[in-house]
Amino acid sequence: MIPAEFDYVRADSVDGALGALAEGGEDAKLLAGGHSLLPLMKLRLAVPTVLVDIGGLDELRGVERENGGWRVGALTTHATLQDTDELGVVARAASLIADQQVRNRGTIGGSLAHGDPASDLPGVLLAFDGSVTARSGGGEREIAAADLFQDYLTTSLGADEVITTVNMPALEGYGWGYEKFTRRAEDWAMVGVVALVKASGGGCEDVRIGLTHMGPTPLRATAAEDALRGGPLDAERIAAAAEHAADGTEPPGDANATPDYKRHLARVLTRRALESAAAGAA
Amino acid sequence: MSSAVSVHVSVNGEAREAEVDPRLLLVHWLRDELGLTGTHVGCDTTNCGACTVHLNGESVKSCTVLAVQADGAEVTTIEGMSGPDGLHPLQAAFREKHGLQCGFCTPGMIMAAADLLNRNPDPTEEEVRHGLEGNLCRCTGYHNIVQAVLTAAESEVRA
């Protein structure tokens, strides 16, 4: 399979990329690692007329600790994330994306901009209450994860914007758990759950739960969070809270799972993720 | 046709230059224009891993990389693995442990396994299985492939 014809621009700076993007018009697309875009182009589901390749912009790579949080360059690959143990659940989630070859090419910015609710990192960013920094010709703005993911494969990024940085609080002292259920090894998540728990004095001071592939965007399991926050952090309370993991969700059915089965998975995986997170927080 | 783009790539240590159509996939450049047919096209959908090569030392599926994205990079294919002393340790281990039957997946398996051993020179069996998740084999059931990678790791660790 061969993509449709397109013109190719190799950007040598972010400003250069923004200029080429503006010049290319509405059918111009950014190319980073290409592991979401190129498969779509080969299937002719995406037919951009211009590709602006930002893959050579090394200033957009790297993981830095700054002001109590993490600043991750948009072109940082999943492989780099998986090798950065200090990132905790982010490293764990990245290590389970597709397979090593894909992780060597795919980037955090590309994955977030693609906005696939079955991908691992959008749900993780949402659980962290993280954000992305996006630049356009008009300047820079920060978009909170809760505002970034709008619908299936749809984000609030403008056609003239490029993500430069992904921002996450460090969440010191939080335990974490990540559970992903797939039918085959390199599949997207049938359902995925990220849990972050902060304990104090045997109780749950804070909890965040992100759900992958339980709707057209990543979701927070707010009912389960509310059931656990402020109470004791024991197996019984975790199991009871996890029963609320799918409350209010309308997951899409597909060839692998019915909506009911996905809700069941969300409850089971939330319990397991919370158990890991609670053990790590203790 | 969209305008051609010039690429300069080191392929198995040899400098290569070409003017390519932007939509040309790396695997097609390697096979059809450079004649390096050891890299196979299996699924053509980023799943099977038969087209795995190294780009700057890391395994990639060359059906999902544009040739223009390899500009300035070093590419290693299965043809670049054996040295003057003969087979690469992974190739020798695949032969010794019967890690192949039809052989179609083998070049990609070896390139993926080489990345795996670069990252983790002394892996457990489970780590080998996780590291090879991006490569499908329809003959062997994987058992002897995993044995071959563990054998190669042992010989490298001993060496």
GROMACS .gro file of C-alpha atoms in nm:
model
  441
    1MET     CA    1   0.000   0.000   0.000
    2ILE     CA    2   0.133   0.337  -0.102
    3PRO     CA    3   0.015   0.679   0.020
    4ALA     CA    4  -0.138   0.926  -0.223
    5GLU     CA    5   0.099   1.189  -0.358
    6PHE     CA    6   0.193   1.480  -0.138
    7ASP     CA    7   0.452   1.756  -0.126
    8TYR     CA    8   0.716   1.725   0.143
    9VAL     CA    9   0.869   2.002   0.352
   10ARG     CA   10   1.149   1.929   0.596
   11ALA     CA   11   1.121   2.187   0.875
   12ASP     CA   12   1.443   2.320   1.027
   13SER     CA   13   1.272   2.513   1.311
   14VAL     CA   14   0.934   2.532   1.482
   15ASP     CA   15   0.875   2.869   1.318
   16GLY     CA   16   0.965   2.718   0.982
   17ALA     CA   17   0.716   2.439   1.041
   18LEU     CA   18   0.443   2.687   1.135
   19GLY     CA   19   0.513   2.886   0.818
   20ALA     CA   20   0.497   2.575   0.598
   21LEU     CA   21   0.180   2.463   0.773
   22ALA     CA   22   0.013   2.799   0.708
   23GLU     CA   23   0.131   2.803   0.347
   24GLY     CA   24   0.010   2.447   0.291
   25GLY     CA   25  -0.348   2.535   0.379
   26GLU     CA   26  -0.611   2.313   0.536
   27ASP     CA   27  -0.481   1.988   0.384
   28ALA     CA   28  -0.129   2.028   0.523
   29LYS     CA   29  -0.034   1.796   0.809
   30LEU     CA   30   0.254   1.773   1.052
   31LEU     CA   31   0.466   1.458   1.041
   32ALA     CA   32   0.647   1.356   1.360
   33GLY     CA   33   0.713   0.983   1.409
   34GLY     CA   34   0.437   0.908   1.160
   35HIS     CA   35   0.308   0.601   1.335
   36SER     CA   36  -0.052   0.718   1.348
   37LEU     CA   37  -0.050   0.926   1.028
   38LEU     CA   38   0.139   0.704   0.782
   39PRO     CA   39  -0.081   0.394   0.836
   40LEU     CA   40  -0.387   0.615   0.772
   41MET     CA   41  -0.223   0.757   0.460
   42LYS     CA   42  -0.139   0.410   0.330
   43LEU     CA   43  -0.505   0.315   0.372
   44ARG     CA   44  -0.596   0.647   0.200
   45LEU     CA   45  -0.807   0.737   0.503
   46ALA     CA   46  -0.589   1.048   0.531
   47VAL     CA   47  -0.487   1.230   0.212
   48PRO     CA   48  -0.284   1.537   0.308
   49THR     CA   49  -0.149   1.740   0.017
   50VAL     CA   50   0.154   1.864   0.212
   51LEU     CA   51   0.352   1.694   0.488
   52VAL     CA   52   0.561   1.919   0.711
   53ASP     CA   53   0.823   1.693   0.869
   54ILE     CA   54   0.921   1.813   1.217
   55GLY     CA   55   1.107   1.490   1.297
   56GLY     CA   56   1.445   1.663   1.281
   57LEU     CA   57   1.369   1.930   1.542
   58ASP     CA   58   1.585   1.807   1.829
   59GLU     CA   59   1.482   2.103   2.047
   60LEU     CA   60   1.142   1.931   2.081
   61ARG     CA   61   1.296   1.618   2.236
   62GLY     CA   62   1.376   1.540   2.596
   63VAL     CA   63   1.240   1.498   2.947
   64GLU     CA   64   1.306   1.772   3.206
   65ARG     CA   65   1.209   1.820   3.567
   66GLU     CA   66   1.100   2.179   3.625
   67ASN     CA   67   0.904   2.360   3.901
   68GLY     CA   68   0.775   2.042   4.060
   69GLY     CA   69   0.661   1.893   3.731
   70TRP     CA   70   0.774   1.725   3.414
   71ARG     CA   71   0.821   1.900   3.084
   72VAL     CA   72   0.837   1.648   2.804
   73GLY     CA   73   0.930   1.761   2.455
   74ALA     CA   74   0.657   1.676   2.205
   75LEU     CA   75   0.893   1.469   1.988
   76THR     CA   76   1.007   1.250   2.277
   77THR     CA   77   0.953   0.891   2.169
   78HIS     CA   78   0.761   0.627   2.361
   79ALA     CA   79   1.094   0.438   2.381
   80THR     CA   80   1.254   0.729   2.569
   81LEU     CA   81   0.956   0.750   2.804
   82GLN     CA   82   0.970   0.375   2.872
   83ASP     CA   83   1.339   0.406   2.964
   84THR     CA   84   1.282   0.701   3.201
   85ASP     CA   85   1.190   0.515   3.523
   86GLU     CA   86   1.144   0.840   3.718
   87LEU     CA   87   0.829   0.901   3.513
   88GLY     CA   88   0.658   0.615   3.697
   89VAL     CA   89   0.324   0.526   3.541
   90VAL     CA   90   0.404   0.729   3.229
   91ALA     CA   91   0.705   0.504   3.166
   92ARG     CA   92   0.497   0.196   3.239
   93ALA     CA   93   0.215   0.299   3.004
   94ALA     CA   94   0.464   0.391   2.731
   95SER     CA   95   0.630   0.049   2.761
   96LEU     CA   96   0.298  -0.117   2.674
   97ILE     CA   97   0.227   0.086   2.357
   98ALA     CA   98   0.212  -0.143   2.052
   99ASP     CA   99   0.562  -0.294   2.017
  100GLN     CA  100   0.925  -0.182   2.042
  101GLN     CA  101   0.953  -0.082   1.676
  102VAL     CA  102   0.650   0.145   1.710
  103ARG     CA  103   0.778   0.283   2.041
  104ASN     CA  104   1.108   0.370   1.872
  105ARG     CA  105   0.926   0.600   1.627
  106GLY     CA  106   0.601   0.711   1.789
  107THR     CA  107   0.607   1.038   1.988
  108ILE     CA  108   0.409   1.166   2.286
  109GLY     CA  109   0.304   1.482   2.102
  110GLY     CA  110   0.193   1.287   1.797
  111SER     CA  111  -0.010   1.045   2.005
  112LEU     CA  112  -0.186   1.324   2.195
  113ALA     CA  113  -0.252   1.529   1.880
  114HIS     CA  114  -0.400   1.221   1.709
  115GLY     CA  115  -0.654   1.197   1.994
  116ASP     CA  116  -0.730   0.827   1.965
  117PRO     CA  117  -0.931   0.726   2.275
  118ALA     CA  118  -0.783   0.373   2.248
  119SER     CA  119  -0.426   0.504   2.282
  120ASP     CA  120  -0.246   0.480   2.615
  121LEU     CA  121  -0.111   0.830   2.674
  122PRO     CA  122  -0.426   1.047   2.646
  123GLY     CA  123  -0.584   0.874   2.949
  124VAL     CA  124  -0.258   0.907   3.143
  125LEU     CA  125  -0.235   1.283   3.071
  126LEU     CA  126  -0.598   1.327   3.177
  127ALA     CA  127  -0.540   1.141   3.507
  128PHE     CA  128  -0.243   1.370   3.580
  129ASP     CA  129  -0.449   1.683   3.497
  130GLY     CA  130  -0.161   1.756   3.262
  131SER     CA  131  -0.153   1.992   2.968
  132VAL     CA  132   0.013   2.059   2.636
  133THR     CA  133   0.182   2.378   2.524
  134ALA     CA  134   0.090   2.461   2.165
  135ARG     CA  135   0.249   2.722   1.943
  136SER     CA  136   0.105   2.897   1.639
  137GLY     CA  137   0.192   3.207   1.442
  138GLY     CA  138  -0.019   3.398   1.695
  139GLY     CA  139   0.184   3.285   1.996
  140GLU     CA  140   0.177   3.014   2.257
  141ARG     CA  141  -0.104   2.874   2.472
  142GLU     CA  142  -0.145   2.598   2.725
  143ILE     CA  143  -0.431   2.352   2.676
  144ALA     CA  144  -0.543   2.142   2.974
  145ALA     CA  145  -0.592   1.772   2.902
  146ALA     CA  146  -0.959   1.806   2.997
  147ASP     CA  147  -1.002   2.062   2.716
  148LEU     CA  148  -0.773   1.894   2.461
  149PHE     CA  149  -0.973   1.580   2.384
  150GLN     CA  150  -1.300   1.683   2.219
  151ASP     CA  151  -1.427   1.376   2.037
  152TYR     CA  152  -1.309   1.065   1.853
  153LEU     CA  153  -0.977   1.157   1.684
  154THR     CA  154  -1.064   1.522   1.745
  155THR     CA  155  -0.873   1.766   1.964
  156SER     CA  156  -0.900   2.137   2.030
  157LEU     CA  157  -0.567   2.200   1.853
  158GLY     CA  158  -0.598   2.444   1.568
  159ALA     CA  159  -0.487   2.341   1.217
  160ASP     CA  160  -0.213   2.603   1.247
  161GLU     CA  161  -0.082   2.484   1.586
  162VAL     CA  162   0.199   2.251   1.686
  163ILE     CA  163   0.239   2.091   2.030
  164THR     CA  164   0.584   2.179   2.161
  165THR     CA  165   0.573   2.050   2.519
  166VAL     CA  166   0.369   1.812   2.731
  167ASN     CA  167   0.339   1.919   3.096
  168MET     CA  168   0.261   1.695   3.392
  169PRO     CA  169   0.279   1.752   3.767
  170ALA     CA  170   0.530   1.518   3.933
  171LEU     CA  171   0.269   1.397   4.188
  172GLU     CA  172   0.535   1.311   4.444
  173GLY     CA  173   0.426   1.046   4.690
  174TYR     CA  174   0.150   0.907   4.472
  175GLY     CA  175   0.139   0.533   4.411
  176TRP     CA  176   0.033   0.422   4.067
  177GLY     CA  177  -0.116   0.133   3.877
  178TYR     CA  178  -0.167   0.073   3.506
  179GLU     CA  179  -0.385  -0.201   3.362
  180LYS     CA  180  -0.444  -0.262   2.993
  181PHE     CA  181  -0.651  -0.542   2.847
  182THR     CA  182  -0.580  -0.655   2.493
  183ARG     CA  183  -0.677  -0.958   2.291
  184ARG     CA  184  -0.338  -0.980   2.119
  185ALA     CA  185   0.002  -0.858   2.229
  186GLU     CA  186   0.045  -0.541   2.022
  187ASP     CA  187  -0.321  -0.434   2.011
  188TRP     CA  188  -0.472  -0.108   2.125
  189ALA     CA  189  -0.640  -0.128   2.464
  190MET     CA  190  -0.981  -0.292   2.469
  191VAL     CA  191  -0.998  -0.099   2.797
  192GLY     CA  192  -0.715   0.063   2.988
  193VAL     CA  193  -0.705   0.211   3.339
  194VAL     CA  194  -0.448   0.437   3.504
  195ALA     CA  195  -0.481   0.494   3.879
  196LEU     CA  196  -0.289   0.742   4.099
  197VAL     CA  197  -0.334   0.733   4.476
  198LYS     CA  198  -0.199   0.949   4.757
  199ALA     CA  199  -0.226   0.802   5.106
  200SER     CA  200  -0.205   0.965   5.447
  201GLY     CA  201  -0.254   0.793   5.781
  202GLY     CA  202  -0.405   0.480   5.626
  203GLY     CA  203  -0.661   0.684   5.434
  204CYS     CA  204  -0.695   0.799   5.076
  205GLU     CA  205  -0.601   1.167   5.053
  206ASP     CA  206  -0.632   1.187   4.675
  207VAL     CA  207  -0.710   0.956   4.386
  208ARG     CA  208  -0.720   1.002   4.010
  209ILE     CA  209  -0.846   0.737   3.768
  210GLY     CA  210  -0.816   0.768   3.390
  211LEU     CA  211  -1.007   0.541   3.152
  212THR     CA  212  -0.891   0.447   2.802
  213HIS     CA  213  -1.136   0.342   2.526
  214MET     CA  214  -1.450   0.383   2.737
  215GLY     CA  215  -1.590   0.659   2.514
  216PRO     CA  216  -1.498   0.884   2.221
  217THR     CA  217  -1.237   1.055   2.442
  218PRO     CA  218  -1.034   0.942   2.743
  219LEU     CA  219  -1.241   0.980   3.062
  220ARG     CA  220  -1.199   1.023   3.436
  221ALA     CA  221  -1.383   0.771   3.655
  222THR     CA  222  -1.508   1.048   3.883
  223ALA     CA  223  -1.771   0.838   4.064
  224ALA     CA  224  -1.508   0.582   4.164
  225GLU     CA  225  -1.267   0.861   4.264
  226ASP     CA  226  -1.532   1.025   4.484
  227ALA     CA  227  -1.617   0.690   4.644
  228LEU     CA  228  -1.256   0.637   4.755
  229ARG     CA  229  -1.128   0.989   4.830
  230GLY     CA  230  -1.125   1.085   5.197
  231GLY     CA  231  -1.201   0.733   5.327
  232PRO     CA  232  -0.993   0.437   5.441
  233LEU     CA  233  -0.763   0.282   5.183
  234ASP     CA  234  -0.828  -0.089   5.222
  235ALA     CA  235  -0.919  -0.376   4.991
  236GLU     CA  236  -1.287  -0.357   5.073
  237ARG     CA  237  -1.317   0.015   4.999
  238ILE     CA  238  -1.113  -0.020   4.682
  239ALA     CA  239  -1.337  -0.300   4.556
  240ALA     CA  240  -1.649  -0.097   4.639
  241ALA     CA  241  -1.515   0.216   4.465
  242ALA     CA  242  -1.409   0.018   4.156
  243GLU     CA  243  -1.771  -0.094   4.113
  244HIS     CA  244  -1.841   0.269   4.009
  245ALA     CA  245  -1.564   0.281   3.746
  246ALA     CA  246  -1.800   0.257   3.449
  247ASP     CA  247  -2.076   0.482   3.590
  248GLY     CA  248  -2.206   0.717   3.325
  249THR     CA  249  -1.991   0.576   3.043
  250GLU     CA  250  -2.119   0.474   2.701
  251PRO     CA  251  -1.827   0.281   2.553
  252PRO     CA  252  -1.842   0.196   2.183
  253GLY     CA  253  -1.889  -0.170   2.100
  254ASP     CA  254  -1.653  -0.319   1.844
  255ALA     CA  255  -1.540  -0.654   1.705
  256ASN     CA  256  -1.357  -0.730   2.030
  257ALA     CA  257  -1.600  -0.626   2.300
  258THR     CA  258  -1.962  -0.525   2.362
  259PRO     CA  259  -2.030  -0.211   2.568
  260ASP     CA  260  -2.134  -0.427   2.867
  261TYR     CA  261  -1.814  -0.627   2.849
  262LYS     CA  262  -1.611  -0.307   2.841
  263ARG     CA  263  -1.792  -0.177   3.150
  264HIS     CA  264  -1.710  -0.506   3.322
  265LEU     CA  265  -1.346  -0.471   3.220
  266ALA     CA  266  -1.336  -0.112   3.348
  267ARG     CA  267  -1.454  -0.224   3.692
  268VAL     CA  268  -1.211  -0.517   3.717
  269LEU     CA  269  -0.912  -0.325   3.582
  270THR     CA  270  -0.987  -0.025   3.804
  271ARG     CA  271  -0.982  -0.248   4.111
  272ARG     CA  272  -0.647  -0.397   4.006
  273ALA     CA  273  -0.496  -0.058   3.919
  274LEU     CA  274  -0.615   0.089   4.251
  275GLU     CA  275  -0.470  -0.206   4.443
  276SER     CA  276  -0.128  -0.149   4.279
  277ALA     CA  277  -0.152   0.226   4.337
  278ALA     CA  278  -0.253   0.185   4.702
  279ALA     CA  279   0.035  -0.058   4.763
  280GLY     CA  280   0.277   0.193   4.608
  281ALA     CA  281   0.133   0.482   4.808
  282ALA     CA  282   0.156   0.309   5.144
  283MET     CA  283   0.400   1.402  -0.950
  284SER     CA  284   0.511   1.588  -0.642
  285SER     CA  285   0.865   1.716  -0.654
  286ALA     CA  286   1.143   1.471  -0.573
  287VAL     CA  287   1.347   1.508  -0.256
  288SER     CA  288   1.713   1.421  -0.225
  289VAL     CA  289   1.816   1.182   0.051
  290HIS     CA  290   2.159   1.088   0.182
  291VAL     CA  291   2.157   0.768   0.385
  292SER     CA  292   2.428   0.537   0.511
  293VAL     CA  293   2.300   0.188   0.432
  294ASN     CA  294   2.500  -0.095   0.591
  295GLY     CA  295   2.793   0.146   0.617
  296GLU     CA  296   2.782   0.256   0.254
  297ALA     CA  297   2.683   0.613   0.164
  298ARG     CA  298   2.383   0.615  -0.070
  299GLU     CA  299   2.216   0.910  -0.240
  300ALA     CA  300   1.892   0.928  -0.429
  301GLU     CA  301   1.619   1.157  -0.553
  302VAL     CA  302   1.297   1.005  -0.427
  303ASP     CA  303   0.925   1.063  -0.450
  304PRO     CA  304   0.819   1.178  -0.098
  305ARG     CA  305   0.569   0.895  -0.074
  306LEU     CA  306   0.830   0.625  -0.135
  307LEU     CA  307   0.843   0.392   0.166
  308LEU     CA  308   1.183   0.306   0.311
  309VAL     CA  309   1.123  -0.066   0.255
  310HIS     CA  310   1.055  -0.011  -0.115
  311TRP     CA  311   1.368   0.200  -0.154
  312LEU     CA  312   1.578  -0.069   0.014
  313ARG     CA  313   1.429  -0.357  -0.184
  314ASP     CA  314   1.342  -0.215  -0.523
  315GLU     CA  315   1.610   0.048  -0.574
  316LEU     CA  316   1.904  -0.077  -0.366
  317GLY     CA  317   1.832  -0.448  -0.424
  318LEU     CA  318   1.843  -0.533  -0.053
  319THR     CA  319   1.569  -0.793  -0.068
  320GLY     CA  320   1.652  -0.951   0.266
  321THR     CA  321   1.406  -0.705   0.420
  322HIS     CA  322   1.061  -0.851   0.357
  323VAL     CA  323   0.717  -0.697   0.320
  324GLY     CA  324   0.465  -0.906   0.509
  325CYS     CA  325   0.148  -0.730   0.622
  326ASP     CA  326   0.230  -0.378   0.500
  327THR     CA  327   0.024  -0.245   0.796
  328THR     CA  328   0.281  -0.199   1.079
  329ASN     CA  329   0.182  -0.528   1.241
  330CYS     CA  330   0.400  -0.821   1.138
  331GLY     CA  331   0.754  -0.684   1.170
  332ALA     CA  332   0.894  -0.869   0.866
  333CYS     CA  333   1.022  -0.533   0.733
  334THR     CA  334   1.215  -0.447   1.051
  335VAL     CA  335   1.547  -0.268   0.995
  336HIS     CA  336   1.758  -0.046   1.218
  337LEU     CA  337   1.738   0.332   1.182
  338ASN     CA  338   2.023   0.493   1.379
  339GLY     CA  339   2.059   0.170   1.573
  340GLU     CA  340   1.693   0.128   1.668
  341SER     CA  341   1.447  -0.121   1.522
  342VAL     CA  342   1.174   0.028   1.301
  343LYS     CA  343   0.914  -0.113   1.066
  344SER     CA  344   1.035   0.012   0.730
  345CYS     CA  345   0.688  -0.016   0.574
  346THR     CA  346   0.587   0.273   0.803
  347VAL     CA  347   0.884   0.502   0.747
  348LEU     CA  348   0.917   0.726   0.443
  349ALA     CA  349   1.252   0.709   0.266
  350VAL     CA  350   1.275   1.088   0.310
  351GLN     CA  351   1.253   1.039   0.689
  352ALA     CA  352   1.576   0.838   0.675
  353ASP     CA  353   1.771   1.133   0.532
  354GLY     CA  354   2.096   1.176   0.722
  355ALA     CA  355   2.046   0.851   0.913
  356GLU     CA  356   2.224   0.517   0.932
  357VAL     CA  357   2.021   0.220   0.816
  358THR     CA  358   2.119  -0.140   0.886
  359THR     CA  359   1.943  -0.429   0.714
  360ILE     CA  360   1.987  -0.803   0.760
  361GLU     CA  361   2.254  -0.789   0.487
  362GLY     CA  362   2.461  -0.569   0.716
  363MET     CA  363   2.453  -0.801   1.017
  364SER     CA  364   2.710  -1.066   0.931
  365GLY     CA  365   3.071  -0.957   0.970
  366PRO     CA  366   3.399  -1.068   0.814
  367ASP     CA  367   3.402  -1.357   1.061
  368GLY     CA  368   3.075  -1.497   0.931
  369LEU     CA  369   2.730  -1.505   1.082
  370HIS     CA  370   2.616  -1.259   1.347
  371PRO     CA  371   2.571  -1.440   1.683
  372LEU     CA  372   2.194  -1.408   1.645
  373GLN     CA  373   2.206  -1.564   1.299
  374ALA     CA  374   2.419  -1.849   1.432
  375ALA     CA  375   2.182  -1.901   1.725
  376PHE     CA  376   1.874  -1.907   1.498
  377ARG     CA  377   2.046  -2.181   1.293
  378GLU     CA  378   2.155  -2.379   1.598
  379LYS     CA  379   1.818  -2.363   1.774
  380HIS     CA  380   1.603  -2.411   1.461
  381GLY     CA  381   1.454  -2.064   1.513
  382LEU     CA  382   1.303  -2.067   1.164
  383GLN     CA  383   1.100  -2.285   0.936
  384CYS     CA  384   0.988  -2.103   0.620
  385GLY     CA  385   1.224  -1.815   0.704
  386PHE     CA  386   1.002  -1.529   0.588
  387CYS     CA  387   0.990  -1.358   0.927
  388THR     CA  388   1.353  -1.433   1.014
  389PRO     CA  389   1.527  -1.113   0.893
  390GLY     CA  390   1.278  -0.899   1.085
  391MET     CA  391   1.303  -1.127   1.388
  392ILE     CA  392   1.680  -1.095   1.393
  393MET     CA  393   1.673  -0.717   1.357
  394ALA     CA  394   1.414  -0.688   1.636
  395ALA     CA  395   1.612  -0.929   1.854
  396ALA     CA  396   1.929  -0.728   1.797
  397ASP     CA  397   1.752  -0.412   1.924
  398LEU     CA  398   1.623  -0.614   2.220
  399LEU     CA  399   1.974  -0.733   2.313
  400ASN     CA  400   2.115  -0.382   2.268
  401ARG     CA  401   1.860  -0.257   2.523
  402ASN     CA  402   1.886  -0.554   2.754
  403PRO     CA  403   2.192  -0.779   2.698
  404ASP     CA  404   2.081  -1.044   2.947
  405PRO     CA  405   1.701  -1.075   2.916
  406THR     CA  406   1.470  -1.325   3.083
  407GLU     CA  407   1.249  -1.545   2.865
  408GLU     CA  408   0.953  -1.319   2.947
  409GLU     CA  409   1.150  -1.010   2.845
  410VAL     CA  410   1.239  -1.175   2.513
  411ARG     CA  411   0.874  -1.255   2.448
  412HIS     CA  412   0.769  -0.895   2.531
  413GLY     CA  413   1.054  -0.755   2.320
  414LEU     CA  414   0.945  -0.954   2.015
  415GLU     CA  415   0.576  -0.864   2.034
  416GLY     CA  416   0.608  -0.664   1.714
  417ASN     CA  417   0.711  -0.965   1.506
  418LEU     CA  418   0.478  -1.239   1.386
  419CYS     CA  419   0.584  -1.592   1.293
  420ARG     CA  420   0.328  -1.827   1.144
  421CYS     CA  421   0.544  -2.143   1.152
  422THR     CA  422   0.736  -2.195   1.470
  423GLY     CA  423   0.506  -2.110   1.758
  424TYR     CA  424   0.791  -1.881   1.871
  425HIS     CA  425   0.946  -2.130   2.115
  426ASN     CA  426   1.268  -2.188   1.923
  427ILE     CA  427   1.295  -1.820   1.831
  428VAL     CA  428   1.293  -1.731   2.200
  429GLN     CA  429   1.548  -2.007   2.266
  430ALA     CA  430   1.769  -1.870   1.989
  431VAL     CA  431   1.762  -1.517   2.131
  432LEU     CA  432   1.843  -1.645   2.481
  433THR     CA  433   2.129  -1.853   2.336
  434ALA     CA  434   2.268  -1.551   2.151
  435ALA     CA  435   2.244  -1.345   2.470
  436GLU     CA  436   2.437  -1.612   2.660
  437SER     CA  437   2.711  -1.629   2.399
  438GLU     CA  438   2.740  -1.249   2.396
  439VAL     CA  439   2.737  -1.225   2.775
  440ARG     CA  440   3.008  -1.491   2.797
  441ALA     CA  441   3.216  -1.330   2.525
   0.00000   0.00000   0.00000
